[in-house]
Short mmCIF file of C-alpha atoms and ligand atoms in Angstrom, two decimals:
data_model
loop_
_atom_site.label_atom_id
_atom_site.label_comp_id
_atom_site.label_asym_id
_atom_site.label_seq_id
_atom_site.Cartn_x
_atom_site.Cartn_y
_atom_site.Cartn_z
CA MET A 22 40.10 55.81 19.81
CA SER A 23 36.79 54.47 22.15
CA ARG A 24 36.57 52.79 25.71
CA PHE A 25 35.60 49.46 23.70
CA TRP A 26 38.84 49.23 22.15
CA SER A 27 41.27 46.82 24.21
CA GLN A 28 44.94 47.81 25.30
CA VAL A 29 46.36 45.27 22.48
CA VAL A 30 44.23 47.24 19.80
CA ARG A 31 45.18 50.49 21.05
CA ASP A 32 48.78 49.39 20.94
CA LEU A 33 48.35 48.33 16.93
CA THR A 34 50.09 50.05 14.29
CA PRO A 35 48.59 48.60 11.26
CA TYR A 36 50.47 48.28 7.83
CA VAL A 37 49.61 50.87 5.45
CA PRO A 38 48.87 49.52 1.78
CA GLY A 39 49.91 51.69 -1.32
CA GLU A 40 46.87 53.38 -2.47
CA GLN A 41 44.19 51.74 -4.70
CA PRO A 42 42.48 54.54 -5.89
CA LYS A 43 38.84 54.85 -6.91
CA ILE A 44 39.59 57.17 -9.99
CA ALA A 45 39.89 55.46 -13.42
CA ASN A 46 43.01 56.28 -15.65
CA LEU A 47 45.25 56.30 -13.07
CA ILE A 48 48.98 54.45 -14.12
CA LYS A 49 49.53 52.35 -11.04
CA LEU A 50 53.02 51.75 -10.60
CA ASN A 51 52.92 51.64 -6.28
CA THR A 52 51.83 47.91 -5.49
CA ASN A 53 53.90 45.63 -7.81
CA GLU A 54 51.05 44.34 -9.63
CA HIS A 55 51.79 42.54 -12.80
CA PRO A 56 51.01 44.07 -15.66
CA CYS A 57 49.70 40.75 -17.65
CA PRO A 58 46.36 39.60 -17.16
CA PRO A 59 46.50 36.09 -15.38
CA SER A 60 46.77 32.69 -17.28
CA PRO A 61 43.58 32.02 -19.43
CA LYS A 62 43.27 28.79 -18.05
CA ALA A 63 42.99 30.31 -14.24
CA LEU A 64 39.97 31.97 -15.95
CA ALA A 65 38.51 29.06 -17.68
CA ALA A 66 39.01 27.11 -14.00
CA ILE A 67 36.77 29.78 -12.33
CA ARG A 68 34.35 29.87 -14.85
CA ALA A 69 33.93 25.69 -14.88
CA GLU A 70 33.67 25.99 -10.80
CA LEU A 71 31.00 28.74 -11.46
CA GLY A 72 29.18 26.48 -13.73
CA ASP A 73 26.00 27.76 -15.12
CA ASP A 74 23.93 28.45 -12.08
CA GLY A 75 26.75 28.75 -9.45
CA ALA A 76 25.49 26.40 -7.43
CA ARG A 77 28.90 24.63 -6.12
CA LEU A 78 29.31 27.96 -4.38
CA ARG A 79 26.08 26.64 -2.15
CA LEU A 80 29.30 24.36 -0.53
CA TYR A 81 32.04 25.21 1.30
CA PRO A 82 35.68 24.68 -0.34
CA ASP A 83 37.82 21.74 0.58
CA PRO A 84 39.47 23.29 3.60
CA ASN A 85 42.99 21.79 2.95
CA ALA A 86 43.02 22.97 -0.43
CA ASP A 87 44.44 19.53 -1.29
CA LEU A 88 44.50 20.02 -4.94
CA LEU A 89 46.20 23.06 -4.90
CA LYS A 90 48.92 21.70 -2.07
CA ALA A 91 49.59 18.99 -4.80
CA ALA A 92 49.65 21.29 -7.57
CA ILE A 93 52.36 23.22 -5.92
CA ALA A 94 54.31 20.18 -4.53
CA LYS A 95 54.45 18.62 -8.30
CA ARG A 96 55.89 22.59 -9.56
CA TYR A 97 58.60 22.56 -6.81
CA ALA A 98 59.36 18.89 -6.26
CA VAL A 99 58.18 18.81 -3.01
CA ALA A 100 55.78 16.35 -0.90
CA PRO A 101 52.17 17.69 -0.54
CA GLN A 102 53.13 18.04 3.70
CA GLN A 103 55.63 20.20 2.98
CA VAL A 104 53.14 22.64 1.56
CA PHE A 105 50.98 25.46 3.47
CA VAL A 106 48.27 27.65 1.19
CA GLY A 107 46.90 30.41 2.72
CA ASN A 108 44.64 33.38 1.79
CA GLY A 109 47.67 35.67 0.36
CA SER A 110 50.94 35.10 1.65
CA ASP A 111 50.33 38.73 4.34
CA GLU A 112 48.40 35.50 6.08
CA VAL A 113 50.92 32.96 5.61
CA LEU A 114 53.01 35.31 7.17
CA ALA A 115 50.82 36.37 10.00
CA HIS A 116 50.73 32.04 10.65
CA ILE A 117 54.30 32.10 10.75
CA PHE A 118 54.98 34.51 12.78
CA MET A 119 52.61 33.22 15.31
CA ALA A 120 53.59 29.79 14.99
CA LEU A 121 57.25 30.18 15.09
CA LEU A 122 58.65 33.02 15.64
CA LYS A 123 57.06 33.91 18.94
CA HIS A 124 59.96 33.24 21.35
CA GLU A 125 62.20 34.04 24.35
CA GLN A 126 64.85 36.07 21.80
CA PRO A 127 64.15 39.01 19.57
CA ILE A 128 63.46 37.82 15.97
CA LEU A 129 66.04 39.51 13.46
CA PHE A 130 64.98 41.54 10.40
CA PRO A 131 66.78 44.24 7.84
CA ASP A 132 66.29 47.62 9.02
CA ILE A 133 64.84 48.30 5.31
CA SER A 134 62.59 45.36 4.78
CA TYR A 135 58.43 44.57 3.90
CA SER A 136 57.26 47.00 6.51
CA PHE A 137 54.39 44.28 7.84
CA TYR A 138 57.26 42.37 9.44
CA PRO A 139 56.95 44.92 12.76
CA VAL A 140 53.24 45.30 12.30
CA TYR A 141 53.28 41.24 12.61
CA CYS A 142 55.34 41.82 15.69
CA GLY A 143 52.90 44.43 17.19
CA LEU A 144 50.33 42.24 16.78
CA TYR A 145 51.60 39.19 18.17
CA GLY A 146 54.14 40.61 21.04
CA ILE A 147 56.95 39.87 19.61
CA ASP A 148 60.26 41.18 20.48
CA HIS A 149 62.17 42.09 17.33
CA ARG A 150 65.89 43.76 16.32
CA ARG A 151 66.34 45.52 12.63
CA VAL A 152 69.57 44.55 11.67
CA PRO A 153 70.93 47.35 9.66
CA LEU A 154 71.73 46.78 5.56
CA ALA A 155 75.09 47.89 4.56
CA ASP A 156 75.55 51.22 2.82
CA ASP A 157 74.62 49.75 -0.84
CA PHE A 158 71.56 48.40 0.48
CA SER A 159 72.65 44.65 0.71
CA ILE A 160 72.71 41.70 3.11
CA ASP A 161 75.55 40.88 4.98
CA PRO A 162 74.42 37.14 5.99
CA GLU A 163 77.14 37.40 8.87
CA ASP A 164 75.30 40.13 10.29
CA TYR A 165 72.60 36.83 10.92
CA CYS A 166 75.01 34.64 12.28
CA ARG A 167 76.15 36.08 15.25
CA THR A 168 73.74 36.94 17.48
CA PRO A 169 71.35 34.62 19.42
CA ASN A 170 67.56 35.17 18.54
CA GLY A 171 64.17 33.72 17.80
CA GLY A 172 64.20 33.70 14.08
CA ILE A 173 65.00 35.60 10.90
CA VAL A 174 63.08 36.83 8.05
CA ILE A 175 64.47 37.84 5.16
CA ALA A 176 62.45 39.22 1.70
CA ASN A 177 64.23 37.86 -1.25
CA PRO A 178 65.02 40.07 -3.44
CA ASN A 179 64.73 42.59 -1.05
CA ALA A 180 61.32 45.04 -0.54
CA PRO A 181 61.53 47.64 -1.32
CA THR A 182 64.96 47.76 -2.92
CA GLY A 183 64.73 44.58 -5.14
CA TYR A 184 68.27 43.65 -3.79
CA PRO A 185 69.03 39.89 -4.54
CA LEU A 186 70.67 37.13 -2.13
CA PRO A 187 72.41 34.55 -3.73
CA LEU A 188 71.70 30.90 -2.01
CA PRO A 189 74.92 30.11 -0.45
CA ALA A 190 74.34 33.57 1.61
CA ILE A 191 70.74 32.08 2.63
CA GLU A 192 72.60 28.79 3.31
CA ARG A 193 75.09 30.09 5.61
CA ILE A 194 72.56 31.59 7.74
CA ALA A 195 70.05 28.61 7.85
CA ALA A 196 72.72 26.37 8.61
CA ALA A 197 74.30 29.04 11.59
CA ASN A 198 70.81 29.46 13.08
CA PRO A 199 69.83 25.41 13.76
CA ALA A 200 67.80 26.89 16.98
CA SER A 201 65.53 29.13 14.65
CA VAL A 202 63.32 28.91 11.83
CA VAL A 203 64.56 30.98 9.03
CA VAL A 204 61.90 32.58 6.58
CA ILE A 205 62.78 33.54 3.39
CA ASP A 206 60.33 35.58 1.68
CA GLU A 207 60.19 35.38 -2.41
CA ALA A 208 57.37 37.36 -2.91
CA TYR A 209 59.32 38.43 -6.34
CA ILE A 210 61.59 35.88 -6.74
CA ASP A 211 60.42 35.05 -9.88
CA PHE A 212 61.83 38.02 -11.81
CA GLY A 213 65.42 37.01 -11.67
CA GLY A 214 66.48 35.32 -8.06
CA GLU A 215 67.12 31.73 -7.23
CA SER A 216 64.55 30.09 -4.90
CA ALA A 217 65.78 28.38 -1.84
CA ILE A 218 63.10 25.92 -1.90
CA PRO A 219 65.73 23.20 -3.03
CA LEU A 220 67.67 24.06 0.34
CA THR A 221 64.52 22.89 2.70
CA ALA A 222 65.50 19.03 1.69
CA ARG A 223 68.47 19.78 3.87
CA HIS A 224 67.78 22.54 6.37
CA ASP A 225 64.56 21.67 8.58
CA ASN A 226 64.67 25.00 10.30
CA LEU A 227 64.07 27.11 6.46
CA LEU A 228 60.67 28.24 5.56
CA VAL A 229 60.13 29.82 2.04
CA VAL A 230 56.88 31.84 1.68
CA HIS A 231 55.46 32.52 -1.86
CA THR A 232 52.84 34.14 -3.55
CA LEU A 233 50.64 34.65 -6.37
CA SER A 234 49.64 38.04 -6.29
CA LYS A 235 52.77 39.09 -8.03
CA SER A 236 54.59 36.65 -10.87
CA ARG A 237 51.18 35.09 -11.59
CA SER A 238 48.97 38.50 -11.95
CA LEU A 239 46.55 37.16 -9.15
CA ALA A 240 46.63 39.99 -6.45
CA GLY A 241 42.82 39.87 -6.73
CA LEU A 242 42.33 36.34 -5.85
CA ARG A 243 44.47 36.41 -2.53
CA VAL A 244 46.55 32.83 -2.68
CA GLY A 245 49.91 32.35 -1.06
CA TYR A 246 51.68 29.76 0.38
CA ALA A 247 54.82 28.12 2.40
CA ILE A 248 57.25 25.58 1.61
CA GLY A 249 59.33 23.87 4.68
CA HIS A 250 59.77 21.17 6.44
CA PRO A 251 56.61 19.03 7.27
CA ASP A 252 56.91 19.93 11.05
CA LEU A 253 56.75 23.91 10.50
CA ILE A 254 53.84 23.02 7.74
CA GLU A 255 51.86 21.18 11.10
CA ALA A 256 52.38 24.38 12.90
CA LEU A 257 50.75 26.26 10.54
CA GLU A 258 48.10 24.23 9.94
CA ARG A 259 47.25 24.36 13.74
CA VAL A 260 47.56 28.11 13.60
CA LYS A 261 45.07 28.25 10.33
CA ASN A 262 42.66 25.78 12.13
CA SER A 263 42.55 27.86 14.93
CA PHE A 264 41.34 30.55 13.56
CA ASN A 265 39.73 29.86 9.96
CA SER A 266 39.12 26.42 8.27
CA TYR A 267 38.48 27.82 4.84
CA PRO A 268 41.11 30.86 4.20
CA LEU A 269 40.50 29.78 0.50
CA ASP A 270 37.17 30.13 -1.47
CA ARG A 271 36.02 27.47 -4.30
CA LEU A 272 37.17 30.08 -6.93
CA ALA A 273 40.61 30.93 -5.53
CA ILE A 274 41.67 27.14 -5.06
CA VAL A 275 40.91 26.23 -9.00
CA ALA A 276 42.38 29.76 -10.38
CA ALA A 277 45.61 28.94 -8.19
CA VAL A 278 45.86 25.29 -9.17
CA ALA A 279 45.42 26.47 -12.99
CA ALA A 280 47.58 29.25 -12.71
CA ILE A 281 50.49 26.85 -11.07
CA GLU A 282 50.16 24.54 -13.79
CA ASP A 283 50.21 26.99 -16.57
CA GLU A 284 54.55 27.00 -16.69
CA GLU A 285 54.39 28.34 -20.37
CA TYR A 286 52.16 31.36 -19.74
CA PHE A 287 53.84 32.00 -16.69
CA ALA A 288 57.19 31.93 -17.69
CA GLN A 289 56.58 34.11 -20.59
CA ALA A 290 55.36 37.19 -18.51
CA CYS A 291 57.94 37.22 -15.86
CA ARG A 292 60.23 37.19 -18.98
CA GLN A 293 58.20 40.44 -20.16
CA VAL A 294 58.53 42.22 -16.78
CA ILE A 295 62.36 41.55 -16.82
CA ALA A 296 62.85 42.67 -20.41
CA SER A 297 60.62 45.81 -19.47
CA ARG A 298 62.54 46.34 -16.20
CA GLU A 299 66.06 46.64 -17.94
CA GLN A 300 64.92 49.03 -20.66
CA LEU A 301 63.23 51.01 -17.86
CA ILE A 302 66.74 51.16 -15.64
CA ALA A 303 68.64 52.43 -19.15
CA ARG A 304 65.91 55.21 -19.49
CA LEU A 305 65.62 56.17 -16.34
CA SER A 306 69.47 56.08 -15.98
CA GLN A 307 69.36 58.34 -19.22
CA LEU A 308 67.63 60.58 -16.99
CA GLY A 309 70.39 61.36 -14.14
CA PHE A 310 68.43 58.58 -11.93
CA ALA A 311 70.49 56.21 -9.99
CA VAL A 312 68.96 53.05 -10.04
CA LEU A 313 69.66 50.06 -7.41
CA PRO A 314 70.46 46.57 -9.02
CA SER A 315 66.78 44.89 -8.69
CA ALA A 316 65.71 41.36 -9.17
CA ALA A 317 62.02 41.91 -8.48
CA ASN A 318 59.26 43.61 -10.57
CA PHE A 319 60.05 46.91 -9.61
CA ILE A 320 62.96 49.40 -9.36
CA PHE A 321 64.23 51.57 -6.79
CA ALA A 322 65.84 54.69 -7.52
CA ARG A 323 66.48 58.24 -6.67
CA HIS A 324 67.58 61.53 -8.44
CA PRO A 325 70.65 62.91 -7.02
CA ARG A 326 69.17 66.60 -7.83
CA HIS A 327 65.52 66.09 -6.71
CA ASP A 328 63.59 65.73 -4.22
CA ALA A 329 61.82 62.08 -3.73
CA ALA A 330 58.32 63.36 -2.07
CA ALA A 331 58.24 66.06 -5.00
CA LEU A 332 58.82 64.02 -7.75
CA ALA A 333 56.06 61.28 -6.32
CA ALA A 334 53.86 64.42 -6.02
CA ALA A 335 54.45 65.83 -9.66
CA LEU A 336 53.87 62.47 -11.00
CA ARG A 337 50.44 62.00 -9.05
CA GLN A 338 49.48 65.03 -10.60
CA ARG A 339 50.22 63.43 -13.95
CA ARG A 340 47.98 60.69 -12.67
CA ILE A 341 50.84 58.38 -12.27
CA LEU A 342 51.32 56.43 -8.76
CA VAL A 343 54.68 55.49 -7.58
CA ARG A 344 55.67 54.65 -3.96
CA HIS A 345 57.62 56.77 -1.56
CA PHE A 346 58.39 55.73 2.01
CA LYS A 347 58.91 58.57 4.67
CA GLN A 348 61.75 56.43 6.76
CA PRO A 349 65.10 56.79 7.41
CA ARG A 350 68.13 56.14 4.52
CA ILE A 351 65.41 55.75 2.23
CA GLU A 352 63.37 58.89 1.96
CA GLN A 353 65.08 60.24 -0.94
CA PHE A 354 64.15 56.79 -3.38
CA LEU A 355 61.21 56.01 -5.38
CA ARG A 356 59.60 52.80 -5.83
CA ILE A 357 58.62 52.26 -9.24
CA SER A 358 56.62 49.35 -10.20
CA ILE A 359 56.64 47.68 -13.71
CA GLY A 360 53.95 48.29 -15.84
CA SER A 361 53.34 47.48 -19.31
CA GLU A 362 55.12 49.15 -22.48
CA ALA A 363 53.36 51.92 -22.32
CA ASP A 364 52.64 52.70 -18.71
CA CYS A 365 56.50 52.78 -18.73
CA GLN A 366 56.92 55.00 -21.58
CA ALA A 367 54.07 57.31 -19.96
CA LEU A 368 56.34 57.31 -16.74
CA THR A 369 59.34 58.16 -18.75
CA ASP A 370 57.73 60.84 -20.40
CA ALA A 371 55.97 62.68 -17.40
CA LEU A 372 59.61 62.61 -15.55
CA ARG A 373 61.06 64.27 -18.66
CA ASP A 374 58.98 66.28 -18.56
CA ILE A 375 59.05 66.88 -14.72
CA LEU A 376 63.22 67.36 -15.10
CA GLY A 377 62.88 69.29 -17.95
CA ALA A 378 65.57 67.47 -19.10
C1 PLP B 409 53.43 41.94 -2.05
C2 PLP B 409 54.14 41.38 -0.80
C3 PLP B 409 53.70 40.44 -0.08
C4 PLP B 409 52.23 40.46 0.25
O1 PLP B 409 51.78 39.68 -0.87
P1 PLP B 409 49.98 38.65 -0.99
O2 PLP B 409 50.24 37.47 -1.01
O3 PLP B 409 49.33 39.52 -1.85
O4 PLP B 409 49.85 38.86 0.69
C5 PLP B 409 54.61 39.37 0.78
N1 PLP B 409 55.63 39.77 0.88
C6 PLP B 409 56.34 40.87 0.42
C7 PLP B 409 57.69 41.14 0.50
C8 PLP B 409 55.47 41.59 -1.00
O5 PLP B 409 56.08 42.21 -1.54
#
């Protein structure tokens, strides 16, 4: 605290990301990064953009990242005017909160969800109401169809539960809230969920957010995007162009285009994670864990006889990082990212050792 801080800054409760350790040889299963490297075509695109002398870096990038919007539009069979791109989907979400969710009525999101949503509400002074998930951690769409609201935000699959919401439920929510923007954060959709992007053709209030951080192995590049009606996209462009004209650098734009176009590599990398996930669920179940159904690149698991915080600490001693949330309803769960085959094996071995099984 300092006398120079504005009242806004004093009142902020910033998001705390999962640890990015500086020490080597840790098995990182705490921030849902992809175990595979990104598409080799993305790396080749970065090298080509750099050239021999990097002279192109003298020049600003395309402020509109038109090549990337075109690649995304083609991949999802929408028009480029339906695509917004930003510096990671966190930035895209931030612009969405400011441009489309700040209204008289409180916005709605689940009580257990991505913990950045309430942070944006704090930053922009947006009133919000948390809608409790059912006891089995599923979302009942009817809970979002009764209350007047200033907007709705749902992660699908949900984070940190991994629970998928079927498309008819999303369509029901969009149709029941014609006066509100319904944001579907599909950070993990490529690991088994069903994308709501096709629904944006029928619902002008539906906005779908994606990231290249998870399923395209590019968390370090910082690229995210939103797809929806051109009027929604225009609102985001207005905020973006009042904030930072060049959120995506030259290397990010070319690498993201190449990654989006490399469908074959992408599909194979997703399949690998899904197969590892199912195997890990089976192994942890054998060790007595209760694991929620997951359509994401992580699982959410608890052990009926072992405290989750103690398990996380014991794993850390064995140089394995997982995520534990000190939060009502989920404090006995661990969120575990799907790592490589070797990572999953090391995790299972460590847990077997810790549990004395
Ligand atoms: C990881 C994640 C994001 C942020 O992704 P970036 O594109 O890396 O900023 C957004 N929403 C959810 C639910 C996430 O898990």
